[in-house]
XYZ file of C-alpha atoms in Angstrom:
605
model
C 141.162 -59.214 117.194
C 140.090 -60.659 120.346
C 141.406 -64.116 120.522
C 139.096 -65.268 122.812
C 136.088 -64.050 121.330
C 137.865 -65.919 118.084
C 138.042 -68.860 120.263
C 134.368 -69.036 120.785
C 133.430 -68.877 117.490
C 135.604 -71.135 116.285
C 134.419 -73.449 118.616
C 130.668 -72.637 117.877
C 131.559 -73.587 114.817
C 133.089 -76.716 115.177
C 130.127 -77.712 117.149
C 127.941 -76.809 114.431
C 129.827 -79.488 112.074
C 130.208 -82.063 114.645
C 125.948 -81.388 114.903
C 125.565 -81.695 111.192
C 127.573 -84.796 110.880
C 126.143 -87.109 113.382
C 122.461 -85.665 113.198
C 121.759 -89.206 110.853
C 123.630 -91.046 113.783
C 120.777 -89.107 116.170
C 118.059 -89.924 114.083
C 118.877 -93.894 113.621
C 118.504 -93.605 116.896
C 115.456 -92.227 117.845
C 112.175 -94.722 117.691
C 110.376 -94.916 114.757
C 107.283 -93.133 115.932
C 109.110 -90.033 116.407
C 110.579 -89.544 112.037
C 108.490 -89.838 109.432
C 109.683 -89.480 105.875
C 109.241 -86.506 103.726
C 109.231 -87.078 100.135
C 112.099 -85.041 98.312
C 110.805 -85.434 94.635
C 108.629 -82.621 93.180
C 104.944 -82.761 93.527
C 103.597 -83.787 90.076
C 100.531 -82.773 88.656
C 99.833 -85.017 85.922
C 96.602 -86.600 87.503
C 94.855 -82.649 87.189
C 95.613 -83.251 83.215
C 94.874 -87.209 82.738
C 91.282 -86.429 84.337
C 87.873 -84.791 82.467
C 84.399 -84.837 83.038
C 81.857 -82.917 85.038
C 82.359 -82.749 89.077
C 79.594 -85.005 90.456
C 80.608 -84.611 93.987
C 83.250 -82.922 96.674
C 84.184 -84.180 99.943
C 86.918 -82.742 102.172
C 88.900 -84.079 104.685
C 89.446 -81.600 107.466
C 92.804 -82.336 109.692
C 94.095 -81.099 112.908
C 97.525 -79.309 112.970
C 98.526 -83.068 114.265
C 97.084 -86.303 112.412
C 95.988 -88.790 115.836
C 96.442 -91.477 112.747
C 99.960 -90.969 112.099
C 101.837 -93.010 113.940
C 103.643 -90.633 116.824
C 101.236 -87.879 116.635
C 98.767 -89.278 119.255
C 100.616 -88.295 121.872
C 99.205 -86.057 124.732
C 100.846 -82.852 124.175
C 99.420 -83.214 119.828
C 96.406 -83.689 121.297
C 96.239 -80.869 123.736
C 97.354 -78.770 120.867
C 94.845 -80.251 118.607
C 92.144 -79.131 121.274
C 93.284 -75.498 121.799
C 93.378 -75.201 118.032
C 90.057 -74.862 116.642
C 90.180 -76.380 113.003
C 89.209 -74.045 109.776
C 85.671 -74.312 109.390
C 84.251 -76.305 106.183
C 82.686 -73.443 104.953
C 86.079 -71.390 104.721
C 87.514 -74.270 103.074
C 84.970 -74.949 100.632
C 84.365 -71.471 100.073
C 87.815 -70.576 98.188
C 87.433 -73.633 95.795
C 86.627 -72.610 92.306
C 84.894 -75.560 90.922
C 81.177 -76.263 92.592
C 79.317 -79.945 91.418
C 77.930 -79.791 88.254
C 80.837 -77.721 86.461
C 83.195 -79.464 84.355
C 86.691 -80.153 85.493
C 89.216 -77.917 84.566
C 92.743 -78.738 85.616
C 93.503 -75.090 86.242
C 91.002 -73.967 88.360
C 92.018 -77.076 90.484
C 95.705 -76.040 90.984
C 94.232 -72.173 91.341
C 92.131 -73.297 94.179
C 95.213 -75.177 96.027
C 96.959 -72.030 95.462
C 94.350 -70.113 96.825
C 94.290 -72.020 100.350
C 98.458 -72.585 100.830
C 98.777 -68.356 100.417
C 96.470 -67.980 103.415
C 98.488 -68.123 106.442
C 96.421 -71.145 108.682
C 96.855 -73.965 106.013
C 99.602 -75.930 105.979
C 98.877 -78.591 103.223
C 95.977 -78.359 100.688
C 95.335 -80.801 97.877
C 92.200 -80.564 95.412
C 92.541 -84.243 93.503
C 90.016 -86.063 90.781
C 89.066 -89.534 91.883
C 87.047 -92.464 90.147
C 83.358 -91.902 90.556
C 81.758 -93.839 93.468
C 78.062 -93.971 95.157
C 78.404 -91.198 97.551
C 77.429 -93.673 100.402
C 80.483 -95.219 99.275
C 82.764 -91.922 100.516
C 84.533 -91.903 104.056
C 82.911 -90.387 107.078
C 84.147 -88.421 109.932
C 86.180 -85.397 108.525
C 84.926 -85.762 105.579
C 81.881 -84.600 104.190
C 80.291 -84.513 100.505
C 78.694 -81.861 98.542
C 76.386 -83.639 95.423
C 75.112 -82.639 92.653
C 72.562 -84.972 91.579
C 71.823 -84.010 88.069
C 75.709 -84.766 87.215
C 75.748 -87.651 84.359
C 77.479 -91.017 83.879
C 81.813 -90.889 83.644
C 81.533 -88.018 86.251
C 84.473 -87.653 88.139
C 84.417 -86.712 92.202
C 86.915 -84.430 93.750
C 88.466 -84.499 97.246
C 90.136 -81.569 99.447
C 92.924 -82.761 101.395
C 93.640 -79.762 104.013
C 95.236 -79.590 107.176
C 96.063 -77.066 109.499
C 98.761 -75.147 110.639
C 99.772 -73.874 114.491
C 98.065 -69.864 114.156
C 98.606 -68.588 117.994
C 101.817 -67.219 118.014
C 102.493 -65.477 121.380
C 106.102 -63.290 120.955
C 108.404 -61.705 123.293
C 111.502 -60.079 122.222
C 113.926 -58.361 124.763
C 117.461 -57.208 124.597
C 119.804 -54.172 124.192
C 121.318 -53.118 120.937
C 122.806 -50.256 119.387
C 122.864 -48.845 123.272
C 119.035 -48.883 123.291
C 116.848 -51.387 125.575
C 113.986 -53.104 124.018
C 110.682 -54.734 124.814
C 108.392 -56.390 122.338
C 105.572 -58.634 123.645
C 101.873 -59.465 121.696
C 99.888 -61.887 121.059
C 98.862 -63.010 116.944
C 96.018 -65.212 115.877
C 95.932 -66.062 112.227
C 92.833 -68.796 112.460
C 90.232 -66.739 114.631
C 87.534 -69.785 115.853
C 88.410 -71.329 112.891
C 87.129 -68.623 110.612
C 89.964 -67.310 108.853
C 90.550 -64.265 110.381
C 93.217 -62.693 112.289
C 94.166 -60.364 114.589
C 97.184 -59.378 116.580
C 98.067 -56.836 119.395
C 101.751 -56.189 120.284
C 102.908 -53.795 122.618
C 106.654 -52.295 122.174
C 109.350 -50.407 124.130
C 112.837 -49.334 122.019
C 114.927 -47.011 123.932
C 112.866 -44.002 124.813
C 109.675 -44.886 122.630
C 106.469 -46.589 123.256
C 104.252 -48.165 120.890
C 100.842 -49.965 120.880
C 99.241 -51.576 118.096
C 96.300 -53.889 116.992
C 95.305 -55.402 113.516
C 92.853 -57.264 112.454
C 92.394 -58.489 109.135
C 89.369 -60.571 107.153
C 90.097 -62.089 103.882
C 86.244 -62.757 103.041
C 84.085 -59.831 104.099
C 81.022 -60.930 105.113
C 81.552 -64.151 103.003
C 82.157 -61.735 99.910
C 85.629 -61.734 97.826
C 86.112 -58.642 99.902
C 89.175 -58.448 102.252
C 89.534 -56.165 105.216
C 92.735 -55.131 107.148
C 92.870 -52.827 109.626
C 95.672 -50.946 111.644
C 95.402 -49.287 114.796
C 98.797 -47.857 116.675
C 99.400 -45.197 119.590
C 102.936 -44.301 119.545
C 104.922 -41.744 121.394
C 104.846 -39.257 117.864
C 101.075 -39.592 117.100
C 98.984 -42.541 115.909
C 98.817 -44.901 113.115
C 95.890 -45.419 111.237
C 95.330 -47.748 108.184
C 92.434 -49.103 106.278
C 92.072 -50.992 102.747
C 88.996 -52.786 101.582
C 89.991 -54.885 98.431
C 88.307 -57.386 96.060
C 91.534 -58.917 94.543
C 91.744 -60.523 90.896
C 91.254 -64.313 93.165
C 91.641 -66.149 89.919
C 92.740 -65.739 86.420
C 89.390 -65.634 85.214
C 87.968 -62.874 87.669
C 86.532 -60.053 85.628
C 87.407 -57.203 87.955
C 89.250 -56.289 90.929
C 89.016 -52.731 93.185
C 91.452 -51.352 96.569
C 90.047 -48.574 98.486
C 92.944 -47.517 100.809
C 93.881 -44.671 103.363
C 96.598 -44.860 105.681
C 98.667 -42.699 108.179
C 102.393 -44.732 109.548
C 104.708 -43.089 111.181
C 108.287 -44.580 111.768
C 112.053 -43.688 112.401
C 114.630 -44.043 109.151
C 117.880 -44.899 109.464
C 120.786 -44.039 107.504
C 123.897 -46.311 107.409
C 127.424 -46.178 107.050
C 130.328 -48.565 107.980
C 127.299 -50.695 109.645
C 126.789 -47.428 112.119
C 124.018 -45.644 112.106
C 124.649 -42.425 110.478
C 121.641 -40.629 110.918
C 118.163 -40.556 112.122
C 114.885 -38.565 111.365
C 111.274 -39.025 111.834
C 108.802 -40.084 108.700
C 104.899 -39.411 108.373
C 103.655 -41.064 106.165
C 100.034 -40.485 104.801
C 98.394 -42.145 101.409
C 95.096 -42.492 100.079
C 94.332 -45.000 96.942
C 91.541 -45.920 94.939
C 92.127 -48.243 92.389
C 90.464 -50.652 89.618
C 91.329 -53.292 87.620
C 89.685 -55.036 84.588
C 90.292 -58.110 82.920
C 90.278 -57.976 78.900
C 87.576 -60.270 77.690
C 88.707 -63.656 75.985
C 92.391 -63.303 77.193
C 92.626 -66.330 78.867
C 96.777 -67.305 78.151
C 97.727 -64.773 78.877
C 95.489 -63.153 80.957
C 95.435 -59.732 80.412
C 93.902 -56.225 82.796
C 93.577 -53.015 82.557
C 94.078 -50.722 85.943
C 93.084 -47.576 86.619
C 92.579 -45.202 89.654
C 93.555 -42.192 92.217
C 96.777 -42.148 94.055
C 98.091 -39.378 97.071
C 100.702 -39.252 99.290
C 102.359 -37.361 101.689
C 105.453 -37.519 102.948
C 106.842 -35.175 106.446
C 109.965 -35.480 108.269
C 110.927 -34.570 111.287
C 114.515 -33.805 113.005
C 115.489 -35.592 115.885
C 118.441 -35.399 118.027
C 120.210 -38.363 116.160
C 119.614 -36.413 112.895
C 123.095 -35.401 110.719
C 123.436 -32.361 109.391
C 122.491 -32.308 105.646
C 120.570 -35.447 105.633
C 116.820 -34.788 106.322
C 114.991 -35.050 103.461
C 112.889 -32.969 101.676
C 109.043 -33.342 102.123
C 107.033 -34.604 99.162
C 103.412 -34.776 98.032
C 101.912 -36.464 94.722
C 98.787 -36.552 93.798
C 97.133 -37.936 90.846
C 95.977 -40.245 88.335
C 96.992 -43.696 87.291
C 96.919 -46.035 84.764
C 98.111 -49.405 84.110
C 98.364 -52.866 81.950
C 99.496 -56.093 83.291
C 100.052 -59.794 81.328
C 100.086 -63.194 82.833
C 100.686 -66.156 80.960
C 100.101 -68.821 83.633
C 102.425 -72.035 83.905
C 102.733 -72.709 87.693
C 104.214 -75.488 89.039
C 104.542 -76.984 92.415
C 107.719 -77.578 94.180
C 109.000 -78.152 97.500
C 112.619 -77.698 99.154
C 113.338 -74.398 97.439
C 112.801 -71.433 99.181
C 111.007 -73.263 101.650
C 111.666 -76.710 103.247
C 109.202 -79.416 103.023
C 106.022 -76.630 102.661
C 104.671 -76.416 98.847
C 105.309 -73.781 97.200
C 103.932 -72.155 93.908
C 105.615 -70.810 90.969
C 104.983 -69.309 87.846
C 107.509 -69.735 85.007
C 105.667 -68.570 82.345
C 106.008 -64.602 81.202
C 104.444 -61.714 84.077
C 104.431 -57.687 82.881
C 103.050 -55.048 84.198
C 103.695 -51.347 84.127
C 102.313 -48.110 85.513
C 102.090 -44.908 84.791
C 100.739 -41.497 86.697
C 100.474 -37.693 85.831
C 101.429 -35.768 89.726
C 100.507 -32.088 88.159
C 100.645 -29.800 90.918
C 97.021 -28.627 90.156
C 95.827 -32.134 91.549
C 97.642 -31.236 95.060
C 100.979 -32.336 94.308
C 104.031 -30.362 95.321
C 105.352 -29.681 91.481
C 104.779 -31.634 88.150
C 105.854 -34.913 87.894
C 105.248 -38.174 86.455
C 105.227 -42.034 88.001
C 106.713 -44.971 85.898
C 106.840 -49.115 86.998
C 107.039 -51.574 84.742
C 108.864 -55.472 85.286
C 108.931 -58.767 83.090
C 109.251 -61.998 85.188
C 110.179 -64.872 82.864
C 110.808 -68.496 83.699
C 112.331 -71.469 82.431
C 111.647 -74.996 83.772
C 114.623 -77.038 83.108
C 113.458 -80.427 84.458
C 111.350 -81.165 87.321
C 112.979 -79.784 90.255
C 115.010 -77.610 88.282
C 114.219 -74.256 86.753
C 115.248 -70.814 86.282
C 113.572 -67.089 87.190
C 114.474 -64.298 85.769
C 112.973 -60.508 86.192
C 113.593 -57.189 85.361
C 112.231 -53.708 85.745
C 112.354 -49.786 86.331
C 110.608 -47.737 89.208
C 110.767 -43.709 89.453
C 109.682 -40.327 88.880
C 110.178 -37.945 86.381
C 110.218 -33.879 87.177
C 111.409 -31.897 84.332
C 114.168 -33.811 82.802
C 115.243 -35.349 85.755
C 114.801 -38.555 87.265
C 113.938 -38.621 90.891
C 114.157 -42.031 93.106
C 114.093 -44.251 90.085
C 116.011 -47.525 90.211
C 116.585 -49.701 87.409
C 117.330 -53.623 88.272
C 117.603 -56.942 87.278
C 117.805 -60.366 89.026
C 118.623 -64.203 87.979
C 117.625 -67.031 89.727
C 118.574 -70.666 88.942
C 117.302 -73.545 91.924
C 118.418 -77.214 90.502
C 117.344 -80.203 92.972
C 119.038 -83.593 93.013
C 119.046 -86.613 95.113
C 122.434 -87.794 94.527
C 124.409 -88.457 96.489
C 121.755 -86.851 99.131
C 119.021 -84.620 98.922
C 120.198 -81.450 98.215
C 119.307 -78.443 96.367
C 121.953 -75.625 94.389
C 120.690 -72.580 94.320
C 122.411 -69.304 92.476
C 121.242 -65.961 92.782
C 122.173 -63.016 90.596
C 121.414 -59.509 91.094
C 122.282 -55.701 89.621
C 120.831 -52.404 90.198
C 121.612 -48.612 89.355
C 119.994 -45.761 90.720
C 119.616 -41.990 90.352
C 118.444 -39.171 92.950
C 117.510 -41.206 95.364
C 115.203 -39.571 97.932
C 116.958 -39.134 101.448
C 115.476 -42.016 103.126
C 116.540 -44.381 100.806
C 120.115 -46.869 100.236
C 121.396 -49.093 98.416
C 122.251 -51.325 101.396
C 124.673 -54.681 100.939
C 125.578 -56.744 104.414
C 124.787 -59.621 106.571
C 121.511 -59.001 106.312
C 120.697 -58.552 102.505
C 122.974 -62.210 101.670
C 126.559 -60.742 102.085
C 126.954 -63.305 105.667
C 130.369 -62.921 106.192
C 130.254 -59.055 107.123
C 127.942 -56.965 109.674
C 124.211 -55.890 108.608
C 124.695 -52.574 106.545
C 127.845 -52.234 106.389
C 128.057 -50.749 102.417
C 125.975 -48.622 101.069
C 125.844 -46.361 97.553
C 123.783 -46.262 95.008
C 123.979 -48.882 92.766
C 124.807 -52.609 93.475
C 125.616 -55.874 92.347
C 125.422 -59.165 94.420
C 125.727 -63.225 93.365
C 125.368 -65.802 96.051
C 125.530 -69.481 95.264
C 124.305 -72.112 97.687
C 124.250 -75.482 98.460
C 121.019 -76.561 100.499
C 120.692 -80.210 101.936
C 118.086 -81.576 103.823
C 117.409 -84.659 106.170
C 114.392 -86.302 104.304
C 112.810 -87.084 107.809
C 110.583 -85.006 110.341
C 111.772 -85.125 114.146
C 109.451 -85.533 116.547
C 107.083 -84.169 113.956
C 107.845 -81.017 114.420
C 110.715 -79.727 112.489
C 112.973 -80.938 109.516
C 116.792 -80.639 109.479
C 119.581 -79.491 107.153
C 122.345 -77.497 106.432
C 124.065 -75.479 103.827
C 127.475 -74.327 102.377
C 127.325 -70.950 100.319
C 129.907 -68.711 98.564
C 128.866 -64.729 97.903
C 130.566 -62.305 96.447
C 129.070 -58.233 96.263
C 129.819 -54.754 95.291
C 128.741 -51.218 96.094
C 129.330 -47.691 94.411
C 128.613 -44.530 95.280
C 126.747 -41.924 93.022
C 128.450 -41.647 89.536
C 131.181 -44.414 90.726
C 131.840 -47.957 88.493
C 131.221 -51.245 90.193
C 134.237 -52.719 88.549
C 136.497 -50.785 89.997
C 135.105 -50.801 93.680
C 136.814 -53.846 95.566
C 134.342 -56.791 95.346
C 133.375 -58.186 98.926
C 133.443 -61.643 99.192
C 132.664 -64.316 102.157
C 132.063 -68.612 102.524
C 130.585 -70.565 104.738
C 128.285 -73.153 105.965
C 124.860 -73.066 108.360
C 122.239 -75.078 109.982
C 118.859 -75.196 109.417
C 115.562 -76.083 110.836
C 112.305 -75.772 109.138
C 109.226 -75.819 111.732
C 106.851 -78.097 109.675
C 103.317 -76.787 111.628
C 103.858 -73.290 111.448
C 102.315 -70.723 109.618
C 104.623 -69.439 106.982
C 106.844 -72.854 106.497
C 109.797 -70.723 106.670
C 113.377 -71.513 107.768
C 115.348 -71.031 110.755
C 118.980 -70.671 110.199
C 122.554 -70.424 112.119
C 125.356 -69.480 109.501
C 129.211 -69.124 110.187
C 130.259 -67.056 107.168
C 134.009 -65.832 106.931
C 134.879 -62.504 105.058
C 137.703 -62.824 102.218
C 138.150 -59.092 102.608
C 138.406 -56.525 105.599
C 135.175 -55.097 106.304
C 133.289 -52.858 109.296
C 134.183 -54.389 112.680
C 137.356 -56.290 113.841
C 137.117 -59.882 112.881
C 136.635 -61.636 109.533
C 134.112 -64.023 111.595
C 130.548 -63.726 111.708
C 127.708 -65.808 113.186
C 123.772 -65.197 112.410
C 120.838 -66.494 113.759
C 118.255 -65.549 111.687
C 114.331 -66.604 110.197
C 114.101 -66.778 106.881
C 116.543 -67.146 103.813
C 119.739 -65.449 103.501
C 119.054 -63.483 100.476
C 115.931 -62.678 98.629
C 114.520 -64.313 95.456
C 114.584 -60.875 94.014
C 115.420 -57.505 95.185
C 117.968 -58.584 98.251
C 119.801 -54.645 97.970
C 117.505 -52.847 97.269
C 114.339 -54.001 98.419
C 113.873 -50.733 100.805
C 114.128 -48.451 98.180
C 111.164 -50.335 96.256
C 109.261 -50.866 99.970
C 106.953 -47.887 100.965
C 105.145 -47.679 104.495
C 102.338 -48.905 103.151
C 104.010 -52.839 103.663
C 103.451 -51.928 106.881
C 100.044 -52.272 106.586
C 99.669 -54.708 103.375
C 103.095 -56.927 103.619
C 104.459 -56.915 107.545
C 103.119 -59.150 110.244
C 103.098 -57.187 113.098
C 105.932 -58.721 114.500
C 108.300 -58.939 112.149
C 107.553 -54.844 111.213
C 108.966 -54.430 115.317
C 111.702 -56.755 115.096
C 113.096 -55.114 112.189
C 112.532 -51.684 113.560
């Protein structure tokens, strides 16, 4: 081991404490204008229920990504930010509520409609609340402006949309050399186009020998419809990438019907690992056309259930490159067929915040989600031989108290040719998240995952590292074919926004994994374990509300690469709500187009 490379990290680390411990010390320090208090309890939603009557009136308050009212936020550079940012229109606001004047409150469609606006990606806070009826000259002015409906009676109730903003140009530049390859990513992404809800994005990227251009653009209301558009465009140095999909998704729980017209072409480089190496590399084209429909049973309204049905094809080529090990390239594929399908919701969402997240909302459902999938591939329909497609998962939850609850899923994915099972994966993950505010805010979180597989196709592993929640050893470095991974972690948080910009915390996290190869036993493969501790920092004005962290994680036994020590700077969580392992096996290209922002599909290439 290199003891001065040791040395340094050791020190990083220390630094990293010393930073955690005195960052109250900082903050008593700083003038009041500059922290604000975030609220650590759960959101409650026991004003939706207390409330009935018919909607007599809406107004919404529009806000800038900064408030000028909030003490600290009037300051020049807010307000040069607040006029290159052109706030969501009213229209695109009002537009995904599902309750109009005149209709009668329903608690549900209220919390839908707040759902609705945090999952698109220019909204940063959205609140749909029931206050006491008042003349409508009696509502505030400015941002605000009220829809009536005249004919509403006495003991009507008025509703008001609480929405602000988020940051949505997000200029990127990535550069660097790794695995002996240079690299240049630069683009440009708007999420908020004029204020419209649209987006689109152009990136331009250079990875050792290969060039790649690319713009999206996406529109989640088609021509003010339910209709959403995203489109792909790419020139690479193999061919282009093409994608479309036109969708009308199920937007509520009481939408009758849903439809996805899709046709896409990606192309991209697999890896294979081993020992955190790159083992091999090959070439995939990817090409699949869907057409799909869904249904919603009439009076099923808890649980909601559909009926899918509709055309799948794919087509899958791979090329040899020069990086490409003997023995591994694998086999072409094409299905083609019918499919058919039945999914359950039983909808008990909740609202929580300092979970996944930081201080962003987020939604959850713990009551029971199913849905499974079937398709006949019969070689007369264009597929390469017979075969058959089965999905199905149950999610179940369990709220414990508020703040505290449990998630639990399971499910199967595959293929069936003859008698034999082809890419199919069977898993199961447990997820327990328990807040308290003693002695400081903090919340535990424990995260328990297995999977088996059998036949996996060639491009796909079982992959457990850094980088799917094992910290304390380098990104892929053990792969098989089935898996089994528990992390437990301790999350804390500074209730306070600095600078109102970002909130603070840390965490402290033990993990402990296992991988075997085909036909091999988990329990008697060596179990890899780490600890350690991190720093985080959750951008409050951003888009996705997500979490920057810097971990130190220590390996309890040898793995790939010299030292025990290992330091990541990463976005996002260490390990996955569900499917940390083996959540490329389960991925198809198609994320690229429905699931990836741009940048974050070139960073991980």
């Amino acid at each position: 081991m290199d003891p001065q490379r040791t040395s340094r990290r050791r020190g990083l680390a220390a630094c990293l404490l010393l930073g955690l411990a005195c960052s109250r010390a900082r903050a008593a320090s700083l003038p009041e204008s500059q922290i604000s208090t975030i609220s650590f309890v759960s959101p409650s939603t026991a004003a939706y229920a207390s409330s009935s009557g018919t909607i007599r009136s809406i107004s919404i308050e529009r806000l800038n990504v900064f408030d000028p009212r909030v003490p600290g936020e009037d300051w020049w550079p807010f307000r040069l930010a607040n006029k290159i940012h052109i706030p969501t229109r009213e229209y695109v606001l009002r537009r995904e509520l599902l309750l109009a004047p005149g209709d009668a409150w329903v608690p549900l469609r209220a919390l839908e409609s707040e759902r609705n606006l945090r999952a698109t990606t220019f909204i940063r806070k959205a609140e749909l609340k029931p206050a006491p009826s008042a003349p409508a000259s009696a509502m505030s002015s400015g941002t605000a402006r009220v829809e009536n409906d005249p004919r509403a009676a006495p003991g009507s109730i008025d509703l008001r949309l609480h929405a602000q903003d988020s940051w949505t140009t997000l200029p990127q530049i990535n550069l660097g050399t790794e695995g002996g390859d240079r690299y240049l990513i630069y683009g440009i992404e708007e999420l908020n186009v004029l204020g419209l809800g649209k987006s689109v994005s152009f990136f331009h990227a250079q990875i050792g020998p290969s060039r790649r251009n690319e713009l999206r653009y996406n529109d989640p209301r088609l021509w003010g419809t339910w209709f959403r558009l995203t489109t792909l465009y790419g020139t690479t140095s193999r061919g282009d990438e093409v994608g479309t999909v036109v969708e009308r998704p199920f937007f509520s729980l009481s939408a009758p019907y849903a439809m996805r017209a899709l046709w896409t072409r990606i192309i991209q480089e697999d890896v294979l690992f081993q020992n955190a190496l790159d083992a091999s590399k090959f070439v995939q084209d990817f090409r699949s056309v869907d057409l799909l429909a869904g249904l919603k049973l009439p009076r099923t309204t808890d649980p909601v259930q559909r009926l899918h049905a509709g055309m799948h094809y794919e087509k899958d080529r791979f090329e040899a490159t020069p990086d490409t090990a003997a023995g591994t390239l694998p086999k072409d594929r094409e299905l083609s067929g019918p499919i058919i399908g039945y999914s359950l919701i039983q909808p008990r969402y909740i609202k929580e915040t300092f979970i996944d997240k930081m201080e962003r909302v987020e939604d959850f459902n713990i009551g029971n989600e199913f849905s499974t999938f079937a398709g006949a591939m019969p070689k007369g329909l264009g597929s390469d031989a017979d075969r058959w497609t089965l999905s199905a998962t149950d999610q179940q939850g369990l709220s414990l108290a508020p703040g505290r609850f449990a998630l639990a899923q399971a499910g199967v994915l595959g293929r069936l040719r003859g008698k034999q099972l082809e890419n199919s994966i069977f898993f199961a993950n447990l997820n327990l998240f328990w807040k308290n505010a003693w002695p400081f805010s903090h919340t535990w979180v424990s995260h328990l995952e297995w999977n088996t597989t059998r036949n996996l196709d060639g491009e796909n592993q079982i992959i457990l590292g850094g980088n799917t929640g094992l910290r304390g050893y380098k990104n892929n470095s053990f792969t098989g074919a089935r898996s089994v991974l528990w992390n437990i972690e301790n999350r804390f948080f500074f209730n306070r926004e600095f600078f109102h910009l970002f909130v603070l915390g840390g965490a402290v996290f033990f993990e402990t994994g296992a991988v075997a190869q085909p036909g091999g036993s988990l329990i008697q493969n060596n179990f890899k374990s780490d600890l350690g501790f991190g720093f985080r920092l959750g951008p409050t004005r951003s888009t996705s509300g997500g979490v920057l962290r810097l971990d130190v994680a220590y390996a309890l036994q040898h793995g790939p690469g010299p030292s025990r020590w290992v330091v990541s700077v990463r976005g996002g969580q260490a390990f996955e709500i569900f499917n940390s392992t083996y959540r490329n096996v389960i991925r198809t290209p198609v994320s690229a187009l429905l699931e990836e922002s741009p940048g974050a599909r070139l960073r991980r290439r």
